[in-house]
RNA sequence: GUGGCUGUAGUCAAGAGGUCAAGACACAGGAUUGUGGCUCCUGCACUCGGGGGUUCGAAUCCCCUCAGCCACCCCA
């Protein structure tokens, strides 16, 4: 208990963490190219923000939040997703007063109380983007393109983009009515969960995985059937933009994303080969959210990706990660008198920008050599008593096994040249 | 929240009621007293996730608990 991390959380140690750093590097590169600035918001927020911003009927709010009371009796919640906080900050800091649209990205941990599974953890990490202030379908297309560009840069293949439109509140109301009418006669046959969805959020019945429910809804009106002219036009424009640069996608009329705030475009990117939790990214437009959270009516769109799932997919697909840079030099010593010289040389080498290391466990020369080998040191500098008296050291090239004497005060220059 | 599988050293893992709990890798040390990568030798679990029970005796059987994995729900 004391010696294991809480359920569903992970430690990332050296060897693993370099992969995360690489991901973060690619993220920062692509974001700067697409004009996104980074935003860092608190890990916890007022619980109310998520009730408003995520939606009371969502699974996240109903059963997955880490909610606690602080010593001032405020109800706080570890953020389960990033959009609500970003919207909150946008309003709080009056970012809408800046030139629009606002394009922001974030990377960081999110928390959901759920049973851990392949690609799902209680603390997981998301990279997400949000665009506030434009309802241009070109933005919808651009964020999808950017997501795919990102996966492409990582070397991921065989991904599917599913897109759909759930329309504006007007279309949704329309759709809700039509759908309820369609479902009403079949109520008794629906699964118990869908029966409860009927009143609260009938749209969700459409993506129920229960085979019986799927069968009963084959003929059910999908969201796109009920779009108003403007929403239909918007959806068509998004698809046209994607077509115009050759982006392949699947229109999935049953794609109804779980969060209440989505309007119009909804999309999801799926990786076939990482198990049941195959969605590696998803998002959509949320034109009502900013107003819902207390701001001026402002259109918005965004997506989020699960970094654990991306890493999982990269490993499954054998994607390449950059190699760790080789270690420059190991300083080995013989006898106590060499220790001071080694300490000073080490400081000098490092200050000059070389990666340098020595032994701190009093190992024999033989053991130091083995240790140097494990470090994959390019060179080993051996400082012995005899050499020290003559003001020289032995420099061994670990790859070839050749070695030569070099004056102690010339070692740095020698190594810099040979490296 | 529900279901299935699993839990032996840092890692992989044998072991299926009764000698000191195999082995491999890793790690540490060493092979004529100052030199790595190959080879060889030596060391490394009073203990089998934790707790309780059955038994003369349990890593091996039972119960509880925790954790991991997988699936459902849902989502990243």
Coordinates of C-alpha atoms (C1' of nucleotides) in Angstrom, one line a residue:
Chain A
X1 CA 0.0 0.0 0.0
X2 CA 2.6 2.4 1.2
X3 CA 5.0 1.3 -1.5
X4 CA 2.6 1.3 -4.5
X5 CA 1.1 4.2 -6.4
X6 CA -2.7 4.7 -6.1
X7 CA -4.7 2.5 -8.4
X8 CA -4.7 3.6 -12.0
X9 CA -1.8 5.9 -11.7
X10 CA 1.7 5.5 -13.1
X11 CA 5.3 6.5 -12.4
X12 CA 7.3 7.2 -15.5
X13 CA 11.0 6.4 -15.0
X14 CA 14.1 7.2 -17.1
X15 CA 13.9 5.0 -20.1
X16 CA 10.2 5.7 -20.4
X17 CA 10.0 9.4 -19.7
X18 CA 12.1 10.2 -22.8
X19 CA 9.2 9.0 -24.9
X20 CA 7.0 11.5 -23.2
X21 CA 9.5 14.3 -23.7
X22 CA 9.7 13.4 -27.4
X23 CA 5.9 13.6 -27.7
X24 CA 5.9 16.9 -25.9
X25 CA 8.5 18.2 -28.3
X26 CA 6.5 17.2 -31.4
X27 CA 3.4 18.8 -29.7
X28 CA 5.1 22.1 -29.2
X29 CA 6.5 22.1 -32.7
X30 CA 3.2 21.5 -34.4
X31 CA 1.3 23.9 -32.1
X32 CA 3.6 26.7 -32.9
X33 CA 3.2 26.0 -36.6
X34 CA -0.5 26.1 -36.4
X35 CA -0.6 29.2 -34.3
X36 CA -1.5 27.9 -30.9
X37 CA -0.3 29.3 -27.7
X38 CA 0.1 27.1 -24.6
X39 CA -2.2 27.6 -21.6
X40 CA -1.6 26.1 -18.2
X41 CA -4.6 25.9 -15.8
X42 CA -5.0 24.5 -12.3
X43 CA -5.2 20.8 -11.8
X44 CA -8.4 21.3 -9.8
X45 CA -11.3 23.7 -10.2
X46 CA -14.5 24.5 -8.5
X47 CA -16.7 21.4 -8.9
X48 CA -19.4 23.7 -10.3
X49 CA -17.4 24.4 -13.4
X50 CA -17.5 20.8 -14.5
X51 CA -21.2 20.5 -13.7
X52 CA -21.8 23.5 -16.0
X53 CA -19.1 22.9 -18.5
X54 CA -19.2 19.1 -19.0
X55 CA -22.8 18.4 -18.3
X56 CA -24.8 16.8 -15.5
X57 CA -26.0 13.8 -17.5
X58 CA -22.5 12.8 -18.6
X59 CA -20.7 9.7 -17.1
X60 CA -17.8 12.0 -16.2
X61 CA -19.9 14.1 -13.8
X62 CA -22.2 11.3 -12.7
X63 CA -19.6 8.8 -11.6
X64 CA -16.0 9.6 -12.5
X65 CA -15.0 12.8 -10.7
X66 CA -12.5 13.1 -8.0
X67 CA -14.3 15.6 -5.9
X68 CA -13.2 16.8 -2.4
X69 CA -13.8 19.6 0.0
X70 CA -10.9 21.8 1.0
X71 CA -10.3 23.2 4.5
X72 CA -12.4 26.2 3.5
X73 CA -15.3 23.9 2.7
X74 CA -15.2 24.6 -1.0
X75 CA -16.1 21.7 -3.2
X76 CA -13.2 21.2 -5.6
X77 CA -12.7 18.6 -8.3
X78 CA -9.5 17.3 -10.0
X79 CA -10.0 18.2 -13.6
X80 CA -11.5 15.3 -15.7
X81 CA -10.9 17.1 -19.0
X82 CA -9.3 20.3 -20.2
X83 CA -12.0 22.3 -22.1
X84 CA -13.9 23.6 -19.2
X85 CA -10.9 25.1 -17.5
X86 CA -9.7 26.6 -20.8
X87 CA -13.1 28.2 -21.3
X88 CA -13.1 29.5 -17.8
X89 CA -9.7 31.1 -18.2
X90 CA -10.7 32.6 -21.5
X91 CA -13.6 34.3 -19.8
X92 CA -11.8 35.2 -16.5
X93 CA -8.9 36.9 -18.3
X94 CA -11.1 38.5 -20.9
X95 CA -9.0 37.0 -23.7
X96 CA -12.0 37.7 -26.0
X97 CA -10.8 41.3 -25.9
X98 CA -7.7 40.2 -27.9
X99 CA -7.7 39.7 -31.6
X100 CA -9.8 36.7 -32.4
X101 CA -9.9 33.7 -32.9
X102 CA -8.1 32.5 -29.8
X103 CA -6.1 29.4 -30.3
X104 CA -4.8 27.6 -27.3
X105 CA -3.3 24.2 -26.5
X106 CA -2.6 22.3 -23.2
X107 CA -0.8 19.2 -22.1
X108 CA -1.3 17.7 -18.7
X109 CA -2.8 15.2 -16.4
X110 CA -6.5 14.6 -16.2
X111 CA -8.4 12.5 -13.6
X112 CA -11.3 10.1 -13.9
X113 CA -12.4 7.6 -11.3
X114 CA -12.9 4.6 -13.6
X115 CA -11.7 1.0 -13.6
X116 CA -8.2 0.8 -15.2
X117 CA -7.9 -1.1 -18.4
X118 CA -5.7 -1.2 -21.5
X119 CA -5.2 2.4 -22.4
X120 CA -7.2 3.8 -19.5
X121 CA -6.0 5.1 -16.2
X122 CA -7.3 7.2 -13.4
X123 CA -4.6 9.8 -13.9
X124 CA -4.0 10.0 -17.6
X125 CA -2.5 12.7 -19.9
X126 CA -4.1 14.7 -22.6
X127 CA -2.9 17.0 -25.3
X128 CA -5.7 19.3 -26.4
X129 CA -6.4 22.3 -28.4
X130 CA -9.3 24.8 -28.4
X131 CA -10.3 27.6 -30.9
X132 CA -12.6 30.2 -29.6
X133 CA -14.3 32.9 -31.6
X134 CA -14.9 31.5 -35.0
X135 CA -17.7 29.4 -36.5
X136 CA -16.0 29.1 -39.9
X137 CA -16.2 25.5 -41.1
X138 CA -12.6 25.9 -42.3
X139 CA -11.6 25.9 -38.6
X140 CA -13.5 22.6 -38.1
X141 CA -11.6 21.2 -41.0
X142 CA -8.3 22.7 -39.9
X143 CA -8.4 21.2 -36.4
X144 CA -9.1 17.8 -37.9
X145 CA -6.2 18.2 -40.3
X146 CA -3.9 19.3 -37.5
X147 CA -4.8 16.2 -35.5
X148 CA -4.0 14.0 -38.4
X149 CA -0.8 15.9 -39.2
X150 CA 0.3 15.2 -35.6
X151 CA -0.3 11.5 -35.8
X152 CA 1.5 11.5 -39.1
X153 CA 4.6 13.2 -37.6
X154 CA 4.7 10.5 -35.0
X155 CA 4.6 7.8 -37.7
X156 CA 1.2 6.4 -36.8
X157 CA -0.7 4.7 -39.6
X158 CA -4.0 2.9 -40.1
X159 CA -6.1 5.5 -38.3
X160 CA -9.7 6.2 -39.0
X161 CA -11.4 9.5 -38.7
X162 CA -15.1 9.4 -37.9
X163 CA -17.1 12.6 -38.3
X164 CA -20.7 13.6 -37.7
X165 CA -22.8 16.6 -37.0
X166 CA -25.1 16.8 -34.1
X167 CA -26.4 20.2 -35.1
X168 CA -27.3 23.3 -33.1
X169 CA -29.7 23.3 -30.1
X170 CA -32.6 23.9 -32.5
X171 CA -31.7 20.8 -34.5
X172 CA -31.1 18.8 -31.4
X173 CA -34.5 19.6 -30.0
X174 CA -36.0 18.6 -33.3
X175 CA -34.0 15.4 -33.4
X176 CA -34.9 14.7 -29.8
X177 CA -38.6 14.8 -30.5
X178 CA -38.4 12.7 -33.7
X179 CA -36.1 10.2 -32.0
X180 CA -38.3 9.9 -29.0
X181 CA -41.3 9.3 -31.2
X182 CA -39.5 6.6 -33.1
X183 CA -38.3 4.9 -29.9
X184 CA -41.5 5.2 -27.8
X185 CA -43.1 2.0 -29.2
X186 CA -39.9 0.1 -28.7
X187 CA -39.3 1.3 -25.2
X188 CA -39.9 -2.0 -23.5
X189 CA -37.3 -3.7 -25.6
X190 CA -34.5 -1.3 -25.0
X191 CA -31.8 -2.1 -22.5
X192 CA -32.4 -0.6 -19.0
X193 CA -29.7 2.0 -19.6
X194 CA -31.3 3.2 -22.7
X195 CA -34.7 3.4 -21.1
X196 CA -33.2 5.8 -18.6
X197 CA -31.5 7.7 -21.5
X198 CA -34.9 8.1 -23.2
X199 CA -35.8 11.1 -21.2
X200 CA -32.5 12.5 -20.2
X201 CA -30.4 12.2 -23.4
X202 CA -32.1 10.0 -26.1
X203 CA -29.3 10.8 -28.6
X204 CA -27.1 8.5 -26.6
X205 CA -29.3 5.5 -27.5
X206 CA -27.9 5.7 -31.0
X207 CA -24.5 4.7 -29.9
X208 CA -25.5 2.1 -27.4
X209 CA -23.3 -0.9 -27.9
X210 CA -26.0 -3.3 -26.9
X211 CA -26.8 -5.4 -30.0
X212 CA -30.5 -5.4 -29.2
X213 CA -30.6 -1.6 -29.0
X214 CA -28.6 -1.3 -32.2
X215 CA -31.1 -3.6 -34.0
X216 CA -34.0 -1.5 -32.7
X217 CA -32.4 1.7 -33.9
X218 CA -31.4 0.7 -37.4
X219 CA -34.3 2.8 -38.8
X220 CA -34.0 5.5 -36.1
X221 CA -33.5 9.0 -37.4
X222 CA -29.9 10.0 -37.0
X223 CA -28.8 13.5 -36.1
X224 CA -27.9 14.5 -39.6
X225 CA -31.5 13.8 -40.8
X226 CA -32.7 16.6 -38.6
X227 CA -30.2 19.3 -39.3
X228 CA -31.5 22.8 -40.0
X229 CA -30.4 24.3 -43.3
X230 CA -27.6 26.3 -41.7
X231 CA -26.2 23.3 -39.8
X232 CA -26.4 21.1 -42.8
X233 CA -24.6 23.7 -44.8
X234 CA -21.9 23.9 -42.2
X235 CA -21.4 20.2 -42.2
X236 CA -21.2 20.0 -45.9
X237 CA -18.6 22.8 -45.9
X238 CA -16.5 21.0 -43.4
X239 CA -16.5 17.8 -45.6
X240 CA -15.8 19.9 -48.7
X241 CA -12.7 21.4 -47.1
X242 CA -11.4 18.0 -46.0
X243 CA -12.1 16.6 -49.5
X244 CA -10.2 19.5 -51.1
X245 CA -6.9 18.4 -49.6
X246 CA -7.5 14.7 -49.8
X247 CA -8.3 13.9 -46.2
X248 CA -10.1 10.5 -45.9
X249 CA -12.8 10.2 -43.3
X250 CA -15.9 8.1 -42.5
X251 CA -19.2 9.8 -41.9
X252 CA -20.5 8.0 -38.8
X253 CA -24.0 9.1 -38.2
X254 CA -24.1 7.2 -34.9
X255 CA -21.1 9.1 -33.5
X256 CA -22.6 11.0 -30.6
X257 CA -19.9 12.2 -28.3
X258 CA -20.4 11.8 -24.6
X259 CA -20.1 15.3 -23.5
X260 CA -23.2 17.5 -23.5
X261 CA -21.6 20.6 -24.8
X262 CA -21.0 19.5 -28.4
X263 CA -22.8 21.2 -31.3
X264 CA -22.4 20.7 -35.0
X265 CA -19.2 18.9 -35.9
X266 CA -18.2 15.9 -33.8
X267 CA -15.2 13.7 -34.6
X268 CA -13.1 10.9 -33.3
X269 CA -9.9 9.2 -34.3
X270 CA -9.7 5.5 -33.8
X271 CA -6.7 3.2 -33.8
X272 CA -7.7 -0.4 -34.5
X273 CA -5.0 -2.2 -32.7
X274 CA -4.8 -1.1 -29.1
X275 CA -7.7 -3.0 -27.6
X276 CA -11.2 -2.0 -26.6
X277 CA -10.3 1.6 -25.7
X278 CA -9.4 2.4 -29.3
X279 CA -10.2 6.1 -29.5
X280 CA -6.9 8.0 -29.5
X281 CA -8.5 11.4 -29.9
X282 CA -11.8 13.1 -30.3
X283 CA -13.5 16.4 -30.2
X284 CA -15.9 18.7 -31.8
X285 CA -17.6 22.1 -31.9
X286 CA -19.2 23.5 -28.8
X287 CA -20.9 26.8 -29.8
X288 CA -23.0 27.1 -26.6
X289 CA -20.3 26.3 -24.1
X290 CA -18.8 29.6 -23.4
X291 CA -22.1 31.2 -22.8
X292 CA -23.1 28.3 -20.7
X293 CA -20.0 28.9 -18.5
X294 CA -20.9 32.6 -18.1
X295 CA -19.2 34.3 -21.0
X296 CA -20.6 36.1 -24.0
X297 CA -22.0 33.9 -26.8
X298 CA -18.8 32.7 -28.5
X299 CA -18.3 29.8 -30.9
X300 CA -15.7 27.2 -30.0
X301 CA -14.2 24.0 -31.2
X302 CA -11.5 21.7 -29.9
X303 CA -10.2 18.2 -29.4
X304 CA -8.2 16.2 -27.0
X305 CA -5.9 13.2 -27.3
X306 CA -4.9 10.6 -24.8
X307 CA -1.1 10.5 -24.7
X308 CA -1.0 7.0 -23.1
X309 CA -3.1 5.7 -25.9
X310 CA -0.9 7.4 -28.5
X311 CA 2.2 5.9 -26.9
X312 CA 0.5 2.5 -26.8
X313 CA -0.4 2.7 -30.5
X314 CA 3.1 3.9 -31.4
X315 CA 4.6 0.9 -29.6
X316 CA 2.1 -1.5 -31.2
X317 CA 2.9 -0.1 -34.6
X318 CA 6.7 -0.1 -33.9
X319 CA 7.1 3.6 -34.4
X320 CA 10.6 5.0 -33.9
X321 CA 11.6 7.1 -31.0
X322 CA 14.8 9.2 -31.0
X323 CA 17.8 7.4 -29.6
X324 CA 19.3 8.7 -26.4
X325 CA 22.5 10.7 -27.2
X326 CA 25.7 8.8 -26.3
X327 CA 27.5 9.6 -23.1
X328 CA 30.7 11.5 -23.8
X329 CA 33.2 10.5 -21.2
X330 CA 33.7 8.4 -18.0
X331 CA 36.5 9.4 -15.6
X332 CA 38.1 6.4 -13.9
X333 CA 40.6 6.6 -11.1
X334 CA 43.3 4.4 -9.6
X335 CA 44.1 5.0 -6.0
X336 CA 43.0 7.8 -3.6
X337 CA 45.4 10.4 -5.0
X338 CA 43.6 10.4 -8.3
X339 CA 40.3 11.3 -6.8
X340 CA 40.8 15.0 -6.5
X341 CA 42.1 15.3 -10.0
X342 CA 39.1 13.3 -11.2
X343 CA 36.7 15.5 -9.4
X344 CA 38.3 18.7 -10.9
X345 CA 38.5 17.2 -14.4
X346 CA 34.8 16.2 -14.2
X347 CA 33.8 19.7 -13.3
X348 CA 35.8 21.1 -16.1
X349 CA 34.4 18.7 -18.7
X350 CA 30.9 19.4 -17.7
X351 CA 31.3 23.1 -17.7
X352 CA 32.5 22.8 -21.3
X353 CA 29.3 21.0 -22.2
X354 CA 30.4 17.4 -22.2
X355 CA 28.3 14.6 -20.6
X356 CA 30.7 13.2 -18.0
X357 CA 30.5 10.8 -15.1
X358 CA 32.6 9.0 -12.6
X359 CA 32.4 6.2 -10.0
X360 CA 31.2 7.0 -6.5
X361 CA 31.2 3.6 -5.0
X362 CA 34.9 3.0 -4.7
X363 CA 35.0 0.4 -7.4
X364 CA 38.1 -1.3 -8.7
X365 CA 39.5 -0.1 -12.1
X366 CA 38.1 -3.2 -13.7
X367 CA 34.6 -2.5 -12.2
X368 CA 34.9 1.1 -13.2
X369 CA 35.6 0.0 -16.8
X370 CA 32.5 -2.2 -16.8
X371 CA 30.5 0.6 -15.4
X372 CA 31.8 3.0 -18.1
X373 CA 30.8 0.4 -20.7
X374 CA 27.2 0.4 -19.4
X375 CA 27.1 4.1 -19.6
X376 CA 28.0 3.7 -23.3
X377 CA 30.7 6.3 -22.7
X378 CA 32.6 7.2 -25.9
X379 CA 35.8 7.7 -24.0
X380 CA 37.2 6.8 -20.6
X381 CA 39.8 8.9 -19.0
X382 CA 42.0 6.9 -16.7
X383 CA 43.8 8.8 -14.0
X384 CA 46.5 6.8 -12.2
X385 CA 49.2 7.8 -9.8
X386 CA 52.1 7.3 -12.1
X387 CA 50.5 9.4 -14.9
X388 CA 49.4 12.1 -12.4
X389 CA 53.0 12.5 -11.4
X390 CA 53.9 13.1 -15.0
X391 CA 50.9 15.4 -15.6
X392 CA 49.2 13.1 -18.0
X393 CA 46.2 10.8 -18.2
X394 CA 45.2 7.8 -20.3
X395 CA 42.3 8.4 -22.7
X396 CA 40.7 5.2 -24.0
X397 CA 38.4 5.1 -27.0
X398 CA 35.8 2.7 -25.9
X399 CA 34.5 1.8 -29.3
X400 CA 37.9 0.8 -30.8
X401 CA 39.8 0.0 -27.6
X402 CA 42.7 2.2 -28.6
X403 CA 44.2 4.5 -26.0
X404 CA 46.8 7.2 -25.7
X405 CA 48.4 9.4 -23.1
X406 CA 47.3 13.0 -23.1
X407 CA 48.5 15.9 -21.0
X408 CA 46.0 16.5 -18.2
X409 CA 45.5 20.2 -19.1
X410 CA 44.9 19.2 -22.8
X411 CA 42.3 16.5 -22.1
X412 CA 39.3 18.8 -22.7
X413 CA 40.6 20.0 -26.1
X414 CA 41.5 16.4 -27.0
X415 CA 38.1 15.1 -26.2
X416 CA 36.2 17.9 -27.9
X417 CA 38.2 17.3 -31.0
X418 CA 37.8 13.5 -31.0
X419 CA 34.2 13.4 -30.0
Chain B
rG1 C1' -20.2 0.1 -10.6
rU2 C1' -20.2 -5.4 -12.9
rG3 C1' -17.6 -9.8 -14.8
rG4 C1' -13.1 -13.0 -16.1
rC5 C1' -7.8 -14.0 -15.4
rU6 C1' -3.5 -13.3 -12.5
rG7 C1' -0.1 -12.0 -8.1
rU8 C1' 6.9 -16.5 -6.3
rA9 C1' 13.8 -12.0 -6.0
rG10 C1' 14.9 -5.8 -10.2
rU11 C1' 12.7 -8.7 -14.7
rC12 C1' 10.9 -13.4 -17.0
rA13 C1' 9.7 -17.7 -14.5
rA14 C1' 9.7 -23.6 -12.5
rG15 C1' 7.1 -25.2 -8.3
rA16 C1' 0.6 -28.1 -8.4
rG17 C1' 0.5 -30.3 1.0
rG18 C1' 6.0 -32.7 3.3
rU19 C1' 14.4 -32.2 2.2
rC20 C1' 18.0 -26.0 2.1
rA21 C1' 11.9 -22.5 -2.9
rA22 C1' 14.7 -24.6 -9.9
rG23 C1' 16.6 -21.9 -13.9
rA24 C1' 17.5 -17.5 -17.1
rC25 C1' 18.5 -12.4 -17.5
rA26 C1' 19.8 -8.2 -14.6
rC27 C1' 22.8 -6.5 -10.6
rA28 C1' 27.5 -7.0 -7.4
rG29 C1' 32.4 -9.0 -6.9
rG30 C1' 36.3 -11.8 -9.0
rA31 C1' 39.6 -14.9 -12.8
rU32 C1' 48.5 -14.1 -10.9
rU33 C1' 47.6 -7.3 -6.8
rG34 C1' 46.3 -0.6 -13.2
rU35 C1' 41.7 -1.5 -18.1
rG36 C1' 35.3 -2.7 -20.4
rG37 C1' 32.3 -5.4 -24.2
rC38 C1' 33.0 -12.6 -25.1
rU39 C1' 33.9 -16.7 -21.6
rC40 C1' 34.2 -18.8 -16.7
rC41 C1' 33.6 -18.6 -11.1
rU42 C1' 31.1 -16.6 -6.8
rG43 C1' 27.2 -13.9 -4.4
rC44 C1' 22.0 -12.3 -4.6
rA45 C1' 14.0 -14.8 -1.8
rC46 C1' 14.4 -16.9 7.1
rU47 C1' 10.3 -16.4 1.9
rC48 C1' 6.3 -17.0 -2.2
rG49 C1' 1.1 -9.3 -2.8
rG50 C1' -1.1 -8.5 2.5
rG51 C1' -4.3 -10.6 6.5
rG52 C1' -6.9 -14.7 8.6
rG53 C1' -8.2 -20.0 8.5
rU54 C1' -7.8 -25.6 7.5
rU55 C1' -3.7 -29.1 8.7
rC56 C1' 1.2 -32.4 12.5
rG57 C1' 2.9 -29.5 8.1
rA58 C1' 0.9 -24.6 2.8
rA59 C1' 4.0 -20.8 -2.1
rU60 C1' 0.8 -24.9 -3.0
rC61 C1' -6.5 -25.8 -0.2
rC62 C1' -10.4 -22.1 1.8
rC63 C1' -12.0 -16.9 3.1
rC64 C1' -11.2 -11.7 3.1
rU65 C1' -8.4 -7.7 1.3
rC66 C1' -5.1 -5.0 -2.0
rA67 C1' -3.0 -4.7 -6.7
rG68 C1' -2.2 -5.8 -12.0
rC69 C1' -4.2 -7.3 -16.6
rC70 C1' -8.6 -8.0 -19.8
rA71 C1' -13.7 -7.0 -21.0
rC72 C1' -18.5 -4.4 -20.1
rC73 C1' -20.3 0.8 -19.2
rC74 C1' -18.0 5.1 -20.9
rC75 C1' -14.1 7.7 -22.7
rA76 C1' -8.6 9.9 -24.0

